[in-house]
């Protein structure tokens, strides 16, 4: 497990819990994990990145790593969700800014969505999987991958 994040594939959903923004090595490692999971499953995965409310705001270099991760991840992920946790004004502003950038650029339409909590996306993930995902989310929560 990296000091920056932890991740695990449950069913066809790759969960990652980010304690801090990714390094270049983190991006390479998660891309390798996505590629391996896609090859093993014979289909693209669903990706859920959960950001701890204690994680620092990414600087310019870290934002570049995040952009690279999102762009490259499209090769392996059918759909992705960013769960940006926290209730403080800073967390709310970060969600609004990220959502606004996604809307304005329209780069990731129908691919990347932003949510406040994992519970808010269970229905969407269930639709994508074509089955109830609540058990998958329960496992992820038990393993510390989502709050």
Short mmCIF file of C-alpha atoms in Angstrom, two decimals:
data_model
loop_
_atom_site.label_atom_id
_atom_site.label_comp_id
_atom_site.label_asym_id
_atom_site.label_seq_id
_atom_site.Cartn_x
_atom_site.Cartn_y
_atom_site.Cartn_z
CA UNK A 1 0.00 0.00 0.00
CA UNK A 2 1.25 3.44 -0.92
CA UNK A 3 1.38 6.21 1.68
CA UNK A 4 -0.61 8.30 -0.81
CA UNK A 5 -3.44 5.89 -1.55
CA UNK A 6 -4.86 2.39 -1.20
CA UNK A 7 -6.82 0.56 -3.89
CA UNK A 8 -8.62 -2.67 -4.54
CA UNK A 9 -10.77 -4.26 -7.22
CA UNK A 10 -14.12 -5.51 -5.93
CA UNK A 11 -16.24 -7.21 -8.58
CA UNK A 12 -15.72 -4.91 -11.59
CA UNK A 13 -15.24 -1.75 -9.53
CA UNK A 14 -11.75 -0.42 -8.84
CA UNK A 15 -11.85 1.65 -5.66
CA UNK A 16 -9.02 3.93 -4.64
CA UNK A 17 -8.81 5.92 -1.43
CA UNK A 18 -6.54 8.96 -1.80
CA UNK A 19 -4.97 10.37 1.34
CA UNK A 20 -3.05 12.96 -0.69
CA UNK A 21 -2.75 13.95 -4.35
CA UNK A 22 -0.96 11.42 -6.57
CA UNK A 23 2.70 11.42 -7.45
CA UNK A 24 3.88 10.45 -10.93
CA UNK A 25 4.69 6.97 -9.57
CA UNK A 26 1.18 6.70 -8.09
CA UNK A 27 -0.35 7.47 -11.48
CA UNK A 28 1.79 4.81 -13.15
CA UNK A 29 0.88 2.26 -10.46
CA UNK A 30 -2.88 2.88 -10.64
CA UNK A 31 -2.77 2.80 -14.46
CA UNK A 32 -1.00 -0.58 -14.30
CA UNK A 33 -3.65 -1.81 -11.86
CA UNK A 34 -6.45 -0.61 -14.18
CA UNK A 35 -4.83 -2.25 -17.20
CA UNK A 36 -4.30 -5.55 -15.37
CA UNK A 37 -7.90 -5.58 -14.09
CA UNK A 38 -9.28 -4.81 -17.55
CA UNK A 39 -7.24 -7.62 -19.13
CA UNK A 40 -8.21 -10.08 -16.40
CA UNK A 41 -11.92 -9.23 -16.59
CA UNK A 42 -12.03 -8.92 -20.37
CA UNK A 43 -13.86 -5.61 -20.07
CA UNK A 44 -13.29 -2.11 -18.75
CA UNK A 45 -13.67 -1.42 -15.04
CA UNK A 46 -15.70 1.17 -13.19
CA UNK A 47 -13.42 3.46 -11.18
CA UNK A 48 -14.25 5.22 -7.92
CA UNK A 49 -11.67 7.59 -6.47
CA UNK A 50 -12.44 8.60 -2.90
CA UNK A 51 -10.63 11.70 -1.64
CA UNK A 52 -10.13 11.95 2.10
CA UNK A 53 -11.33 15.25 3.58
CA UNK A 54 -7.88 15.50 5.19
CA UNK A 55 -6.07 15.38 1.82
CA UNK A 56 -4.31 18.59 0.86
CA UNK A 57 -5.39 20.58 -2.18
CA UNK A 58 -3.19 19.55 -5.14
CA UNK A 59 -0.55 21.98 -6.40
CA UNK A 60 0.10 22.57 -10.12
CA UNK A 61 2.35 19.52 -10.52
CA UNK A 62 -0.10 17.28 -8.70
CA UNK A 63 -2.99 18.64 -10.80
CA UNK A 64 -1.01 17.70 -13.90
CA UNK A 65 -0.68 14.14 -12.53
CA UNK A 66 -4.45 14.09 -11.87
CA UNK A 67 -5.20 15.26 -15.40
CA UNK A 68 -2.89 12.60 -16.81
CA UNK A 69 -4.59 9.95 -14.67
CA UNK A 70 -8.08 10.94 -15.82
CA UNK A 71 -7.07 11.11 -19.48
CA UNK A 72 -5.18 7.80 -19.47
CA UNK A 73 -7.78 6.09 -17.32
CA UNK A 74 -10.37 6.37 -20.09
CA UNK A 75 -8.63 3.49 -21.86
CA UNK A 76 -9.47 1.14 -18.99
CA UNK A 77 -12.53 2.63 -17.32
CA UNK A 78 -16.06 2.53 -18.63
CA UNK A 79 -17.09 5.21 -16.16
CA UNK A 80 -15.47 7.04 -13.23
CA UNK A 81 -16.64 8.82 -10.12
CA UNK A 82 -14.73 11.22 -7.90
CA UNK A 83 -16.01 11.17 -4.33
CA UNK A 84 -14.67 14.36 -2.78
CA UNK A 85 -15.53 13.97 0.89
CA UNK A 86 -15.90 16.66 3.52
CA UNK A 87 -18.44 19.21 4.63
CA UNK A 88 -16.28 22.30 5.12
CA UNK A 89 -16.57 25.28 2.80
CA UNK A 90 -13.23 24.30 1.20
CA UNK A 91 -14.56 20.84 0.29
CA UNK A 92 -17.79 22.27 -1.11
CA UNK A 93 -15.83 24.80 -3.18
CA UNK A 94 -13.50 22.09 -4.51
CA UNK A 95 -16.48 20.00 -5.65
CA UNK A 96 -18.06 23.03 -7.33
CA UNK A 97 -14.80 23.97 -9.07
CA UNK A 98 -14.17 20.41 -10.32
CA UNK A 99 -17.78 20.04 -11.49
CA UNK A 100 -17.62 23.43 -13.20
CA UNK A 101 -14.44 22.57 -15.07
CA UNK A 102 -16.00 19.28 -16.21
CA UNK A 103 -19.13 21.08 -17.45
CA UNK A 104 -17.21 23.86 -19.20
CA UNK A 105 -14.70 21.63 -20.95
CA UNK A 106 -17.22 18.85 -21.69
CA UNK A 107 -14.13 16.67 -22.01
CA UNK A 108 -15.40 13.94 -19.75
CA UNK A 109 -19.17 13.93 -20.42
CA UNK A 110 -20.76 10.64 -19.38
CA UNK A 111 -17.39 9.46 -18.07
CA UNK A 112 -16.48 11.36 -14.90
CA UNK A 113 -18.87 12.56 -12.20
CA UNK A 114 -18.23 14.27 -8.87
CA UNK A 115 -20.06 13.36 -5.66
CA UNK A 116 -20.00 14.33 -1.99
CA UNK A 117 -20.29 10.77 -0.69
CA UNK A 118 -20.05 7.19 -1.87
CA UNK A 119 -23.68 6.64 -0.87
CA UNK A 120 -24.69 9.25 -3.45
CA UNK A 121 -23.41 7.10 -6.34
CA UNK A 122 -24.55 3.57 -5.38
CA UNK A 123 -27.56 3.86 -7.72
CA UNK A 124 -25.42 5.07 -10.66
CA UNK A 125 -22.88 2.30 -10.13
CA UNK A 126 -25.70 -0.26 -9.86
CA UNK A 127 -27.05 0.97 -13.21
CA UNK A 128 -23.61 0.68 -14.82
CA UNK A 129 -23.11 -2.83 -13.41
CA UNK A 130 -26.71 -3.84 -14.21
CA UNK A 131 -27.05 -5.21 -10.65
CA UNK A 132 -27.33 -3.95 -7.08
CA UNK A 133 -23.96 -2.54 -6.02
CA UNK A 134 -24.79 -2.00 -2.34
CA UNK A 135 -22.89 -5.15 -1.30
CA UNK A 136 -19.83 -3.99 -3.25
CA UNK A 137 -19.96 -0.63 -1.47
CA UNK A 138 -20.35 -2.40 1.89
CA UNK A 139 -17.17 -4.40 1.19
CA UNK A 140 -15.31 -1.26 0.11
CA UNK A 141 -16.38 0.55 3.27
CA UNK A 142 -15.31 -2.41 5.44
CA UNK A 143 -11.88 -2.31 3.75
CA UNK A 144 -11.42 1.44 4.29
CA UNK A 145 -11.70 2.34 0.60
CA UNK A 146 -14.70 4.66 1.10
CA UNK A 147 -16.06 6.49 4.14
#
